[in-house]
Coordinates of C-alpha atoms in Angstrom, one line a residue:
M1 CA -113.6 -20.1 -36.4
D2 CA -111.8 -18.1 -38.2
P3 CA -114.5 -16.6 -41.1
F4 CA -111.9 -15.9 -43.4
L5 CA -109.3 -19.4 -43.2
G6 CA -112.3 -21.7 -41.7
P7 CA -114.7 -22.5 -44.7
A8 CA -110.6 -23.0 -45.9
E9 CA -109.7 -25.4 -43.3
A10 CA -112.8 -27.3 -43.2
I11 CA -113.3 -27.9 -47.5
Y12 CA -109.4 -29.4 -46.7
A13 CA -110.3 -31.3 -44.0
L14 CA -113.7 -33.0 -46.1
V15 CA -111.5 -33.9 -49.1
Q16 CA -109.1 -35.6 -46.5
A17 CA -111.2 -37.6 -44.9
H18 CA -113.2 -37.9 -48.3
T19 CA -109.7 -39.6 -49.8
S20 CA -109.2 -41.5 -46.6
G21 CA -112.0 -42.8 -47.1
V22 CA -113.7 -42.1 -43.5
V23 CA -116.9 -40.1 -45.0
G24 CA -118.7 -41.2 -48.3
V25 CA -120.9 -38.6 -51.3
D26 CA -121.6 -36.5 -48.7
A27 CA -118.7 -34.9 -47.7
M28 CA -117.6 -33.8 -51.7
D29 CA -120.8 -32.5 -52.1
A30 CA -120.4 -30.3 -49.1
A31 CA -116.4 -29.8 -50.2
R32 CA -117.8 -29.1 -53.5
K33 CA -120.4 -26.3 -52.1
G34 CA -117.5 -24.9 -49.7
T35 CA -115.2 -23.9 -52.6
L36 CA -118.1 -22.4 -54.7
Y37 CA -118.8 -20.2 -51.9
L38 CA -115.3 -19.8 -51.5
I39 CA -114.8 -18.3 -54.4
R40 CA -118.4 -16.5 -55.1
V41 CA -118.8 -15.2 -52.3
L42 CA -116.4 -15.2 -49.8
H43 CA -113.1 -14.0 -51.6
P44 CA -114.9 -11.3 -53.3
T45 CA -115.9 -9.6 -50.9
L46 CA -112.0 -9.7 -48.8
G47 CA -110.1 -6.5 -49.3
E48 CA -106.4 -6.7 -50.5
A49 CA -104.7 -7.8 -47.6
Q50 CA -107.6 -10.3 -46.4
R51 CA -106.7 -11.7 -49.6
R52 CA -103.0 -12.0 -49.6
F53 CA -103.0 -13.1 -46.3
C54 CA -106.4 -16.0 -47.6
A55 CA -104.1 -16.9 -50.2
H56 CA -102.3 -19.4 -50.0
W57 CA -104.8 -21.0 -47.6
H58 CA -107.7 -21.2 -50.1
M59 CA -105.6 -22.2 -53.3
Q60 CA -104.9 -24.9 -50.9
A61 CA -108.8 -25.5 -49.9
V62 CA -109.2 -25.0 -54.0
C63 CA -106.8 -27.4 -55.2
A64 CA -107.0 -29.8 -53.2
F65 CA -111.0 -30.3 -53.9
I66 CA -109.5 -30.7 -58.4
S67 CA -107.2 -33.1 -57.0
V68 CA -110.1 -35.3 -56.3
V69 CA -112.6 -34.2 -58.9
P70 CA -113.0 -35.3 -62.6
L71 CA -110.4 -33.5 -65.3
T72 CA -113.9 -33.3 -66.8
D73 CA -116.1 -31.6 -63.0
P74 CA -118.4 -28.8 -64.7
D75 CA -116.8 -26.2 -61.9
M76 CA -113.3 -26.9 -63.6
T77 CA -113.1 -23.3 -65.7
L78 CA -114.0 -22.0 -62.6
L79 CA -111.3 -23.7 -60.2
V80 CA -108.4 -23.0 -62.4
E81 CA -109.8 -19.3 -63.0
H82 CA -109.9 -19.0 -59.1
V83 CA -106.1 -19.9 -59.0
Y84 CA -104.8 -17.6 -61.3
R85 CA -107.3 -15.1 -58.6
L86 CA -105.1 -16.5 -55.8
H87 CA -101.8 -16.4 -57.3
G88 CA -102.2 -12.9 -58.3
D89 CA -103.3 -11.9 -54.6
L90 CA -99.9 -13.1 -53.5
A91 CA -98.2 -12.0 -56.3
A92 CA -99.6 -8.8 -55.6
H93 CA -96.9 -5.0 -54.5
G94 CA -93.9 -7.4 -56.0
F95 CA -93.9 -10.1 -54.1
F96 CA -92.3 -13.3 -55.3
D97 CA -89.6 -10.1 -56.9
L98 CA -88.5 -9.0 -54.2
L99 CA -87.8 -12.2 -51.9
V100 CA -83.8 -11.6 -52.5
P101 CA -81.8 -11.6 -49.1
Q102 CA -81.9 -7.9 -48.8
N103 CA -85.4 -7.5 -48.2
Y104 CA -85.0 -10.8 -45.2
G105 CA -85.6 -8.4 -42.4
K106 CA -89.2 -7.2 -44.2
Y107 CA -90.9 -10.5 -45.2
A108 CA -92.5 -12.5 -41.6
V109 CA -91.2 -15.6 -43.1
A110 CA -94.0 -17.2 -42.1
T111 CA -96.1 -15.9 -45.1
V112 CA -92.5 -17.0 -47.1
A113 CA -93.0 -20.3 -46.2
C114 CA -96.5 -20.6 -46.3
A115 CA -96.5 -19.5 -49.8
A116 CA -94.3 -21.8 -51.0
E117 CA -96.3 -24.9 -49.3
G118 CA -99.8 -23.4 -50.6
L119 CA -97.8 -22.2 -54.0
L120 CA -96.5 -26.6 -54.4
T121 CA -99.6 -27.7 -53.3
A122 CA -101.0 -26.6 -55.7
R123 CA -98.8 -27.3 -58.6
D124 CA -99.5 -30.6 -57.2
A125 CA -102.9 -30.9 -58.6
L126 CA -102.7 -28.4 -61.1
D127 CA -99.9 -30.3 -63.1
V128 CA -102.0 -31.3 -65.7
V129 CA -105.2 -29.5 -65.5
A130 CA -103.0 -26.3 -65.9
P131 CA -100.2 -27.1 -66.9
E132 CA -99.2 -23.2 -67.6
L133 CA -100.2 -22.1 -64.4
A134 CA -98.9 -25.6 -62.3
A135 CA -94.9 -23.9 -63.9
R136 CA -95.6 -20.8 -63.5
L137 CA -97.1 -22.0 -59.7
V138 CA -93.7 -23.5 -59.6
A139 CA -91.3 -20.8 -60.3
A140 CA -93.2 -18.6 -58.1
A141 CA -92.1 -21.1 -55.3
G142 CA -89.0 -21.5 -56.9
R143 CA -88.5 -18.0 -55.5
C144 CA -89.8 -18.9 -51.6
M145 CA -87.6 -21.5 -51.2
Q146 CA -84.2 -19.4 -52.2
F147 CA -85.4 -16.9 -49.7
L148 CA -85.7 -19.9 -47.3
A149 CA -82.8 -21.2 -47.8
F150 CA -81.2 -18.0 -47.0
A151 CA -83.0 -17.2 -44.0
Q152 CA -82.4 -20.8 -42.8
D153 CA -78.2 -20.2 -43.9
F154 CA -78.7 -17.1 -42.1
A155 CA -79.6 -18.6 -38.3
A156 CA -76.6 -20.8 -39.5
K157 CA -73.9 -18.6 -38.9
G158 CA -74.6 -17.2 -35.6
L159 CA -75.1 -13.5 -36.9
G160 CA -78.3 -14.3 -33.5
G161 CA -81.6 -12.6 -33.9
G162 CA -81.8 -15.2 -37.5
G163 CA -83.8 -18.5 -39.6
F164 CA -87.2 -19.5 -39.8
G165 CA -88.5 -17.2 -36.8
H166 CA -87.0 -13.9 -36.5
S167 CA -90.1 -11.6 -37.2
I168 CA -92.2 -14.1 -34.7
E169 CA -92.6 -12.5 -30.9
M170 CA -94.4 -15.7 -29.6
L171 CA -91.1 -18.1 -29.2
E172 CA -93.4 -21.3 -29.9
Q173 CA -94.8 -20.0 -33.4
R174 CA -91.2 -21.2 -34.6
N175 CA -92.3 -25.3 -34.8
D176 CA -95.6 -23.3 -36.8
I177 CA -92.9 -22.3 -38.9
T178 CA -90.4 -24.8 -39.4
A179 CA -93.2 -27.1 -40.0
H180 CA -94.7 -25.4 -43.0
A181 CA -91.4 -24.4 -44.3
A182 CA -90.1 -27.9 -43.7
N183 CA -93.4 -29.0 -46.0
A184 CA -92.5 -26.9 -47.8
S185 CA -88.9 -27.4 -48.7
M186 CA -90.2 -31.5 -49.5
K187 CA -93.1 -31.0 -51.7
W188 CA -90.6 -29.1 -53.5
S189 CA -87.9 -31.5 -53.9
R190 CA -90.2 -34.0 -56.0
C191 CA -90.1 -30.0 -58.5
S192 CA -86.2 -30.2 -58.8

């Protein structure tokens, strides 16, 4: 288990199991403990590059937890504040502003697809709890989706070496990128 992504994956899995009725209250207690660990212990120990790498996974995990607790949850303020921090981690160094066709070769499309997916998952959970933050996440996701549209069009024009997997050295990873991009695209269609 990856020490940086593992907790987020576990939180997400616990919340999904709880919502599908597979497990009960104990799963939510574990998800709460995991979420608080992620916010209070893990995130502060990560360096900038690690925070940026993990931000979309952490955002999805925290927002999955937000989506199943009551609005009056005693940790809600902490949870929302952490999503603000994670958005800042994703936006570092002007990332969203630099997602333009001229920078196509500078960014791994997987990074952009995963960021879009995380932002849009978070938007779904925060729409009622923190509408201003949800709007900021949608705007950032819009930049990602424009970039992904360019990547898709680039490959379709037969320009060679383009598309969602332009920066991938292992070809089997192209399916993973396409899945993240497709998931983000489905979520984006609900926003626009």
